Coordinates of C-alpha atoms in Angstrom, one line a residue:
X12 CA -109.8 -94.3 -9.4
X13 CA -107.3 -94.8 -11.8
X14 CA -103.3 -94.3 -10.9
X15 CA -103.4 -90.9 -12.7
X16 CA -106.4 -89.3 -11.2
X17 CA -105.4 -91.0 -7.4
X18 CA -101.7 -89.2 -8.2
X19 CA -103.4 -85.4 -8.8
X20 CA -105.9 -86.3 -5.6
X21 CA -103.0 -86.8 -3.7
X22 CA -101.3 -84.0 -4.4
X23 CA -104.0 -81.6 -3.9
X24 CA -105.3 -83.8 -0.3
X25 CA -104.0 -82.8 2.8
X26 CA -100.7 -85.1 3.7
X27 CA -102.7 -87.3 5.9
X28 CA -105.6 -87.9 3.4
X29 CA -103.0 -87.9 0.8
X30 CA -101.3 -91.2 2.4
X31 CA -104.3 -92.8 2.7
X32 CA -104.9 -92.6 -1.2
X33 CA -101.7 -93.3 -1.7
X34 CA -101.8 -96.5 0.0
X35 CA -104.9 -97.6 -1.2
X36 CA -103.9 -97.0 -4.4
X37 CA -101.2 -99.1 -3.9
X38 CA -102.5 -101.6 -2.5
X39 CA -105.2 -101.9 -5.0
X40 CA -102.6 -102.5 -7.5
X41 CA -101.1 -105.0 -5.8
X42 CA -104.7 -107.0 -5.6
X43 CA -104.8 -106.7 -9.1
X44 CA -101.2 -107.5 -10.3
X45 CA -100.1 -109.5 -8.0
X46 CA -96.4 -108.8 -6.6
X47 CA -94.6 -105.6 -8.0
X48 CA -91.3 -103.7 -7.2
X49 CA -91.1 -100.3 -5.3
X50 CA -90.0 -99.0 -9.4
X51 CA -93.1 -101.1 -10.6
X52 CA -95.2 -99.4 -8.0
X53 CA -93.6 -95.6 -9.1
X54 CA -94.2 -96.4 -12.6
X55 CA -98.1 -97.2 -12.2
X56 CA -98.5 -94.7 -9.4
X57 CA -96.8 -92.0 -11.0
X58 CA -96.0 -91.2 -7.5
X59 CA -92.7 -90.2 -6.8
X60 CA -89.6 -92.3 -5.2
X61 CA -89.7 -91.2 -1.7
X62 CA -93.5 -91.1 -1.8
X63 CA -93.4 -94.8 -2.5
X64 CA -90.6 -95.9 -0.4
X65 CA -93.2 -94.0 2.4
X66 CA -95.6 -95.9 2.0
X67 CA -94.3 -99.3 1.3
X68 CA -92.9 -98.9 4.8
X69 CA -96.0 -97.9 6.0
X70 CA -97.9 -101.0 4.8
X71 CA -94.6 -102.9 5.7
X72 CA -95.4 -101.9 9.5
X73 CA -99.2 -102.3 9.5
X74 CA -98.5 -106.0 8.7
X75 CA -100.4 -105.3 5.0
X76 CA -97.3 -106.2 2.6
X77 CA -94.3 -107.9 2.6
X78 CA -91.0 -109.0 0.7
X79 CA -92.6 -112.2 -1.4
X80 CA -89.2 -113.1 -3.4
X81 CA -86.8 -110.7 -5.9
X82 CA -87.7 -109.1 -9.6
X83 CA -84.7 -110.9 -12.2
X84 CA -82.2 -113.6 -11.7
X85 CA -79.9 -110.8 -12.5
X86 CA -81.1 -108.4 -10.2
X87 CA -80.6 -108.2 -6.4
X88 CA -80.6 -105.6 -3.5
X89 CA -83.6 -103.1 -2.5
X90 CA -84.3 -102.5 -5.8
X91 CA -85.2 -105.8 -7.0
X92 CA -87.5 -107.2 -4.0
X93 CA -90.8 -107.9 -4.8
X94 CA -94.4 -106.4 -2.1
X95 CA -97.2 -108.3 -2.2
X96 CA -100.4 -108.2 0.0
X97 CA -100.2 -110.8 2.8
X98 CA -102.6 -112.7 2.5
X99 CA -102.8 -114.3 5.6
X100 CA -103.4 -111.1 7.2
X101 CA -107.1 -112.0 7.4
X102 CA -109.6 -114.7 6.9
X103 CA -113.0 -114.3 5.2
X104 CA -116.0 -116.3 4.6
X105 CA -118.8 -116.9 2.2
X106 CA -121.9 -118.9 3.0
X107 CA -124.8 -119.8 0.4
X108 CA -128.0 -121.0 2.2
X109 CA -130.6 -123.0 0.4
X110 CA -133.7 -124.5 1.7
X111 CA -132.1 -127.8 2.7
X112 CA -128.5 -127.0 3.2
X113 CA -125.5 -124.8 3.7
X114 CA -122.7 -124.1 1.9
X115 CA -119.4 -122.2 3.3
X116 CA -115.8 -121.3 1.9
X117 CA -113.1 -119.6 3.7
X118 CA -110.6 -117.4 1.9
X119 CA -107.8 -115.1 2.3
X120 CA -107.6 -111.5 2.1
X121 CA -107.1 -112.0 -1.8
X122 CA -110.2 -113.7 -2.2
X123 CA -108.2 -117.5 -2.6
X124 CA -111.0 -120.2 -1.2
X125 CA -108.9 -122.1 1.5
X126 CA -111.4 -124.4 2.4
X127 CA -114.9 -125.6 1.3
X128 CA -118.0 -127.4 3.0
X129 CA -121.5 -128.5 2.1
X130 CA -123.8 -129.7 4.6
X131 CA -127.2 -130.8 4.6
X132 CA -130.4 -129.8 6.5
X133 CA -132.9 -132.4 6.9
X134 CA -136.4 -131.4 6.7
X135 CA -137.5 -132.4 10.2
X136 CA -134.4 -130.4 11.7
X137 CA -135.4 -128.3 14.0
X138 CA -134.1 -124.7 13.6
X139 CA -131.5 -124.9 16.4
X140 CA -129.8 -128.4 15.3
X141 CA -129.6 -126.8 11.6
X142 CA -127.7 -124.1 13.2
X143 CA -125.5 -126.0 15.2
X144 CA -124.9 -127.8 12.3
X145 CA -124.2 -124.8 10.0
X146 CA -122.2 -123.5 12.9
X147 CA -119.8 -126.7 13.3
X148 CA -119.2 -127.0 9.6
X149 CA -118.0 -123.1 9.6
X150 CA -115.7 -124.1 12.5
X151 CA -114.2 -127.1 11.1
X152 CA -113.6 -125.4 7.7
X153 CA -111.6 -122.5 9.5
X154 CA -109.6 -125.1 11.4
X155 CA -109.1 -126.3 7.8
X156 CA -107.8 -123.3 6.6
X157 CA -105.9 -122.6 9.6
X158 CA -107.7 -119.5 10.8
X159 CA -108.8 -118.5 14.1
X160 CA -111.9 -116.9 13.3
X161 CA -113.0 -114.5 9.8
X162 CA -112.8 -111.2 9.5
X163 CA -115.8 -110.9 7.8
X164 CA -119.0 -113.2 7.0
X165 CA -120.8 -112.7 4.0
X166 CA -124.0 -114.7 3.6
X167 CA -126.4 -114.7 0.8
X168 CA -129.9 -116.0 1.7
X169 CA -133.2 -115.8 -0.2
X170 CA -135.7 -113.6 0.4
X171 CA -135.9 -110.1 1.3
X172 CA -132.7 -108.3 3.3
X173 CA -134.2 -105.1 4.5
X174 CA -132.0 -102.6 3.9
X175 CA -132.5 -100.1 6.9
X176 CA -131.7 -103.2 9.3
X177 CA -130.0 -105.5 8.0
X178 CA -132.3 -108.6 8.5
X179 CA -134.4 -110.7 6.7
X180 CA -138.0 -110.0 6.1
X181 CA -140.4 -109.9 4.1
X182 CA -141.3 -113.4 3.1
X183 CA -143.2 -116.0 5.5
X184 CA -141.3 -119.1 3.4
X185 CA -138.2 -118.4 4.9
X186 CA -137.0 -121.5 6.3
X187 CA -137.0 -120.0 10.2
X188 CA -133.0 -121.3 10.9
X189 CA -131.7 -118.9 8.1
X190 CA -132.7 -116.4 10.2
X191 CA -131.6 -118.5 13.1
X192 CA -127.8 -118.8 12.0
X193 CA -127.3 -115.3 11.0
X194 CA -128.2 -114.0 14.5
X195 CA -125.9 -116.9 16.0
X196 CA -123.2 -115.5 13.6
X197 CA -123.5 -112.2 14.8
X198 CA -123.9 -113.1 19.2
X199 CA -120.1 -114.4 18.3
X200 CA -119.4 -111.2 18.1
X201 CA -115.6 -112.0 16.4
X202 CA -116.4 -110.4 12.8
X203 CA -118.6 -108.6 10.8
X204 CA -121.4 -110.4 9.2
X205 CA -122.8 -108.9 5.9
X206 CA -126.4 -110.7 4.8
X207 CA -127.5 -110.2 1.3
X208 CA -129.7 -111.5 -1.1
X209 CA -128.5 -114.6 -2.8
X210 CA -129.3 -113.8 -6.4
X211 CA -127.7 -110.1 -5.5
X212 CA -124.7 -112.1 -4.7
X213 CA -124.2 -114.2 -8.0
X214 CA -124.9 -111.2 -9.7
X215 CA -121.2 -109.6 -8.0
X216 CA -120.2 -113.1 -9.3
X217 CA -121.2 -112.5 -12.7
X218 CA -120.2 -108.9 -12.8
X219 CA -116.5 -109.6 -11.6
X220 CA -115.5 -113.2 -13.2
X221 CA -118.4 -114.2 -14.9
X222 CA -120.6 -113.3 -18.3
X223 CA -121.0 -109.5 -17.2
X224 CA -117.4 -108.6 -16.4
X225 CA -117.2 -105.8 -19.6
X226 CA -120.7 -104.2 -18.3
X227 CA -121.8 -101.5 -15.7
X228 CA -125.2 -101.9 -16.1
X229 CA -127.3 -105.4 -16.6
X230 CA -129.7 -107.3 -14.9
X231 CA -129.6 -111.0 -14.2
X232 CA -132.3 -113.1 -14.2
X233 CA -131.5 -116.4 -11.6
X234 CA -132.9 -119.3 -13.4
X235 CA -132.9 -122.4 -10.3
X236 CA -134.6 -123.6 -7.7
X237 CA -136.8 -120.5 -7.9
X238 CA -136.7 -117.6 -10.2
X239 CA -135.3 -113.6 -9.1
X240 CA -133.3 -111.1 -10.4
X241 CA -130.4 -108.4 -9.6
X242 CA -130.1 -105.3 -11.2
X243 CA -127.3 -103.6 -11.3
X244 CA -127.2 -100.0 -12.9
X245 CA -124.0 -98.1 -13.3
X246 CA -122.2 -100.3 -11.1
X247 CA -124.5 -100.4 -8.1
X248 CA -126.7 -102.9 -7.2
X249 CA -130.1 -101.4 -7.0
X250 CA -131.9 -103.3 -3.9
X251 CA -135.1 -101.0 -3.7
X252 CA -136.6 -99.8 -0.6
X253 CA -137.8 -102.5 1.1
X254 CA -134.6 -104.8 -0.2
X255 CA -137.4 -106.5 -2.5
X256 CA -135.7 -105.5 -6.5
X257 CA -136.0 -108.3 -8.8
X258 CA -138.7 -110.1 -7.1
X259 CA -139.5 -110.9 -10.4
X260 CA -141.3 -114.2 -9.2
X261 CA -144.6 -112.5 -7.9
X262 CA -144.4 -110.4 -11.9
X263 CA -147.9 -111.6 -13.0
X264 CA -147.5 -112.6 -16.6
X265 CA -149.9 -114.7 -19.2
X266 CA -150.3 -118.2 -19.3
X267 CA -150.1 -119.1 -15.5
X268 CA -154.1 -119.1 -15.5
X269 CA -153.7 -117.1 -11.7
X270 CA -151.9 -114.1 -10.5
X271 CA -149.5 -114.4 -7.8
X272 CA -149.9 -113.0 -4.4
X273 CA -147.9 -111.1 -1.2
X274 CA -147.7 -114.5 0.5
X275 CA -146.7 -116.8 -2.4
X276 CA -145.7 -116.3 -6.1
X277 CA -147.8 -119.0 -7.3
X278 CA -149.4 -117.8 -10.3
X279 CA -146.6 -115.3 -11.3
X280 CA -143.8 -116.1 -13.6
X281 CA -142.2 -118.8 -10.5
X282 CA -144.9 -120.7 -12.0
X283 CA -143.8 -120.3 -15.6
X284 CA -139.5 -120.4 -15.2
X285 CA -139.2 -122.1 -11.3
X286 CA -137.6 -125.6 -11.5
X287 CA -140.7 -127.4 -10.9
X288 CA -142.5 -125.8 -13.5
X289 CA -139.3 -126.3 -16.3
X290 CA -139.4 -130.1 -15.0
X291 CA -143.3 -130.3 -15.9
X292 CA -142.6 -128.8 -19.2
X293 CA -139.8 -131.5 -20.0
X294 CA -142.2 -134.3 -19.6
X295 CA -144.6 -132.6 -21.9
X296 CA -142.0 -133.0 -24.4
X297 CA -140.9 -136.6 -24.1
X298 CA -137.8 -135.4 -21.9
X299 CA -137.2 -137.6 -19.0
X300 CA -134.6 -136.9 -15.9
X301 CA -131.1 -137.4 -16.1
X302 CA -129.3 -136.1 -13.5
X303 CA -125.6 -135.4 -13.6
X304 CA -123.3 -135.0 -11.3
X305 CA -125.0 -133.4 -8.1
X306 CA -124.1 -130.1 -7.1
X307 CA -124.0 -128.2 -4.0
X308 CA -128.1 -127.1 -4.0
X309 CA -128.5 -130.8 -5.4
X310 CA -130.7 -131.6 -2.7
X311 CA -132.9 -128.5 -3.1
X312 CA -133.7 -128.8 -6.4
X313 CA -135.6 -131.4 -9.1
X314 CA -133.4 -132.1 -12.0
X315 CA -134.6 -129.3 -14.4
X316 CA -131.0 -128.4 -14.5
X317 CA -129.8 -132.0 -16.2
X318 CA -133.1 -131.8 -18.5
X319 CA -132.3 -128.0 -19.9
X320 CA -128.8 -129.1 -20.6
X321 CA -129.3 -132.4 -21.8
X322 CA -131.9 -130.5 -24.3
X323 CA -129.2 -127.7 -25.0
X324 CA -127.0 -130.5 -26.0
X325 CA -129.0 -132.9 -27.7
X326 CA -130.8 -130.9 -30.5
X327 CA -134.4 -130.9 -28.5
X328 CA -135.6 -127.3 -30.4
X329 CA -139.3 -127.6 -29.4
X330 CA -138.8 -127.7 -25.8
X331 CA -135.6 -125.0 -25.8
X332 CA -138.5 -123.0 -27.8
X333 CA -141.4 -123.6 -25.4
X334 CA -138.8 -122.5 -22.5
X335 CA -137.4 -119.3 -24.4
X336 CA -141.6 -118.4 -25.1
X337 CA -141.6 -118.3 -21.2
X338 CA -138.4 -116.9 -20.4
X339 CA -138.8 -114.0 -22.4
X340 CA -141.8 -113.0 -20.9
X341 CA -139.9 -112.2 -17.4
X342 CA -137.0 -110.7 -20.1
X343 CA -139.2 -108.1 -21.9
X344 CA -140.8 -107.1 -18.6
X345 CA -137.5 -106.2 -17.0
X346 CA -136.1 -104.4 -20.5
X347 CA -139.7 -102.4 -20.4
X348 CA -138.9 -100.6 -17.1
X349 CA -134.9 -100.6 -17.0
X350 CA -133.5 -101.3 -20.5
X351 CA -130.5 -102.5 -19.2
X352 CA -128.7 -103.2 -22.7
X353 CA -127.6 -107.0 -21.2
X354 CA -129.5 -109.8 -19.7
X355 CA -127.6 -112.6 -18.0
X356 CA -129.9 -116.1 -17.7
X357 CA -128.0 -117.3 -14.5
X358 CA -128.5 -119.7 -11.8
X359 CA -127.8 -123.8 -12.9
X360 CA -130.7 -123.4 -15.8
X361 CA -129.3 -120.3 -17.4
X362 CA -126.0 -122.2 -17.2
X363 CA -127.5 -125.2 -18.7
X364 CA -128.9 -123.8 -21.4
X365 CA -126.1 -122.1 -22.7
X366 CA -126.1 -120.2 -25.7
X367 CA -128.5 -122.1 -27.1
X368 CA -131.2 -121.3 -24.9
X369 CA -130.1 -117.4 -24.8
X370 CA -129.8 -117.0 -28.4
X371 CA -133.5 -118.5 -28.4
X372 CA -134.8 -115.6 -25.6
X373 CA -132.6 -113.1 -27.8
X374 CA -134.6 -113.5 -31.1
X375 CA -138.2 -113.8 -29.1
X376 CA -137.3 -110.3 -27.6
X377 CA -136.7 -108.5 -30.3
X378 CA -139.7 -109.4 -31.4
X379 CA -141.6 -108.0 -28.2
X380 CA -139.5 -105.2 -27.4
X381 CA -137.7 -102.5 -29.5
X382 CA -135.1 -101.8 -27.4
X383 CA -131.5 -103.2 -27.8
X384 CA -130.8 -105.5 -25.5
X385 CA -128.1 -108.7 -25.8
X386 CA -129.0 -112.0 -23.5
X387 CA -126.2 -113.7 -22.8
X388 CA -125.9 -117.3 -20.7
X389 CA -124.4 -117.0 -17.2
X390 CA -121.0 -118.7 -16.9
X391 CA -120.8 -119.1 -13.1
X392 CA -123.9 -121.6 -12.4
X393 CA -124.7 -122.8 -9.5
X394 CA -122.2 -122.1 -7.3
X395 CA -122.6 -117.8 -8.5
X396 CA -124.0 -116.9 -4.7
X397 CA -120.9 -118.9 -3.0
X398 CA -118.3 -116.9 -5.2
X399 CA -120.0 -113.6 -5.1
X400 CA -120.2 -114.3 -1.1
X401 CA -116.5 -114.5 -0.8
X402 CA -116.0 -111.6 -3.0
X403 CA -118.1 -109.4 -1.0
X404 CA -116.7 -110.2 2.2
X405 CA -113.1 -109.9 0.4
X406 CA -114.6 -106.4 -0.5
X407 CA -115.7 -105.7 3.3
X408 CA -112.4 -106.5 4.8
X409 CA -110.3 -104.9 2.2
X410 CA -112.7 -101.5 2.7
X411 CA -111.4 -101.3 6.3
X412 CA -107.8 -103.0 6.2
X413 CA -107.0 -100.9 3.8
X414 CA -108.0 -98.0 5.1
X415 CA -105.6 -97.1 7.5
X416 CA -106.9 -94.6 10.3
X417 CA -105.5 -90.9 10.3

């Protein structure tokens, strides 16, 4: 809601409703322009002066603002002190889950990553070591940051988050102590714990700092480890009923000589655009591994990451062709059913690629589809699910912080 439109709501809203828009509004403001004045806030509000002195000392006492420093070297008194959100006021965290590890950032109300961890999961751990493990790394990055506990947890997982529940589902690959460390998250019983798809979450990445941030409606195609997809139309993520949009790793497509199936993808286009697969097409071509420097997912993944960009980079057409006949295959599905105007290739291949390997997937689709559609390369990479993690639990806490009660 723009300032405007939030002004004529508030005068029309009841006065308790009307504060709460009010201060919202303000706050939001704050969030995105960092510290302003009480006249800064009147200017953008279009609220009047007492209206804003109101609520400035009603965020004041909830412990949601304070004075951060003075507007001017030449300017001093009430007039001239600067409100910003406190940031300290609460503590979030964001957790990215692969197959053989975890990784966690804690953050303030503003979204600011405080602390970091990466830890790994060895393949013989049993479920309840990885989630002690999981769970000590969370601790010692809080004690990092200097919080006592979060607010709120956001994790992104693969696999299926069923929407009426809450829980994974869906999908017998699940490595069991995913499941594991979300229900120990929750017995703590100190925050909320939000669980969403991981590609779902580097889409929110995408969308707010990323190659998507000018569009409403896209769909991005994860590129990594495995293959998926979020949608997002008019805003909203579109999750489906059983949680299972953009499985697009069971789509049966040609040249995978099988068909995929409800207990494995094998045979759909996993087999074609999966890691494994983009690795076996690389030797075809006389490319070789190179890793670079490893990443946080480094030990999930084979090095079809360092191959795509080292191709992107070094001029290797026929193989950045061969990949883009095989991309686009997923691409003009998806366009067929949603024709979502944009397509971001994400995850550490679409990264890697670059605008090389989108421009590539651009021409072969408007060749198989006639509807107007741009491809564009992610920008976040691989560490998309992290980011949009801490964004959504920035979301979650900022939804009921700064929604004061009646």
């Amino acid at each position: 809601m723009d300032a405007s439109r939030a002004a004529a709501a508030g005068r029309t809203a009841s006065p308790a409703t009307a504060r709460r828009i009010n201060d919202r509004l303000a706050l939001q403001l704050l969030q995105s322009e960092g510290p302003l004045t009480a006249g800064q806030l009147k200017s953008l509000t279009g609220l009047s002066r007492p209206t804003v002195a109101d609520l400035v000392e009603r965020l004041q006492a909830a412990g949601l603002i304070a004075v951060v420093g003075e507007s001017g070297a030449q300017r001093r008194g009430p007039n001239a002190r600067l409100y910003g959100i406190v940031a300290d006021r609460a503590h979030l965290v964001g957790l990215d889950l692969r197959t053989h590890s975890a990784t966690l950032a804690v953050a303030d109300l503003l979204g600011r990553v405080r602390a970091e961890r990466t830890v790994p999961v060895g393949p013989d751990d049993t479920p309840e070591t990885a989630v002690a493990t999981a769970l000590a790394a969370v601790d010692r990055a809080l004690g990092a940051a200097g919080a006592a506990h979060p607010h709120t947890l956001a994790v992104g997982a693969p696999g299926l988050v069923d929407p009426a529940t809450g829980r994974l589902g869906g999908n017998d690959w699940i490595p069991p102590w995913h499941v594991a460390l979300v229900g120990a998250l929750r017995d703590r019983g100190t925050s909320a714990v939000l669980l969403e798809n991981e590609v779902n979450l580097a889409a929110i990445a995408e969308q707010r700092d990323g190659a998507a941030r000018d569009r409403d409606t896209f769909v991005l195609l994860w590129l990594g480890h495995g293959t998926g997809a979020a949608v997002v139309l008019d805003g909203a993520l579109r999750r489906g009923a059983s949680g299972g949009t953009g499985e697009i790793g069971f789509l049966p497509v040609p040249g995978t000589g099988a068909l995929p199936s409800a207990s494995g993808c094998d045979g759909g286009f996993h087999s074609l655009a999966g890691s494994a697969a983009i690795c076996a097409l690389a030797a075809e071509h006389g490319l070789t591994p190179d890793p670079g420097p490893a990443g946080p997912a480094a030990a999930d993944a084979p090095p079809a990451e360092a191959l795509v960009r080292a191709a992107a980079t070094g001029g290797h057409a026929a193989f950045l062709d061969a990949l883009a006949a095989r991309i686009v295959l997923g691409v003009a599905a998806v366009c067929a059913v949603l024709d979502p105007g944009c397509v971001v290739l994400g995850g550490e291949i679409g990264r890697a690629g670059g605008a090389a390997l989108a421009e590539r997937v651009a021409e072969r689709l408007a060749r198989l589809s006639p509807l107007r559609t741009e491809v564009r390369a992610g920008t976040v990479g691989g560490r998309a699910v992290l980011l949009g993690a801490v964004l959504a639990a920035r979301d979650a806490a900022q939804n009921d912080l700064f929604a004061p009660a009646s």
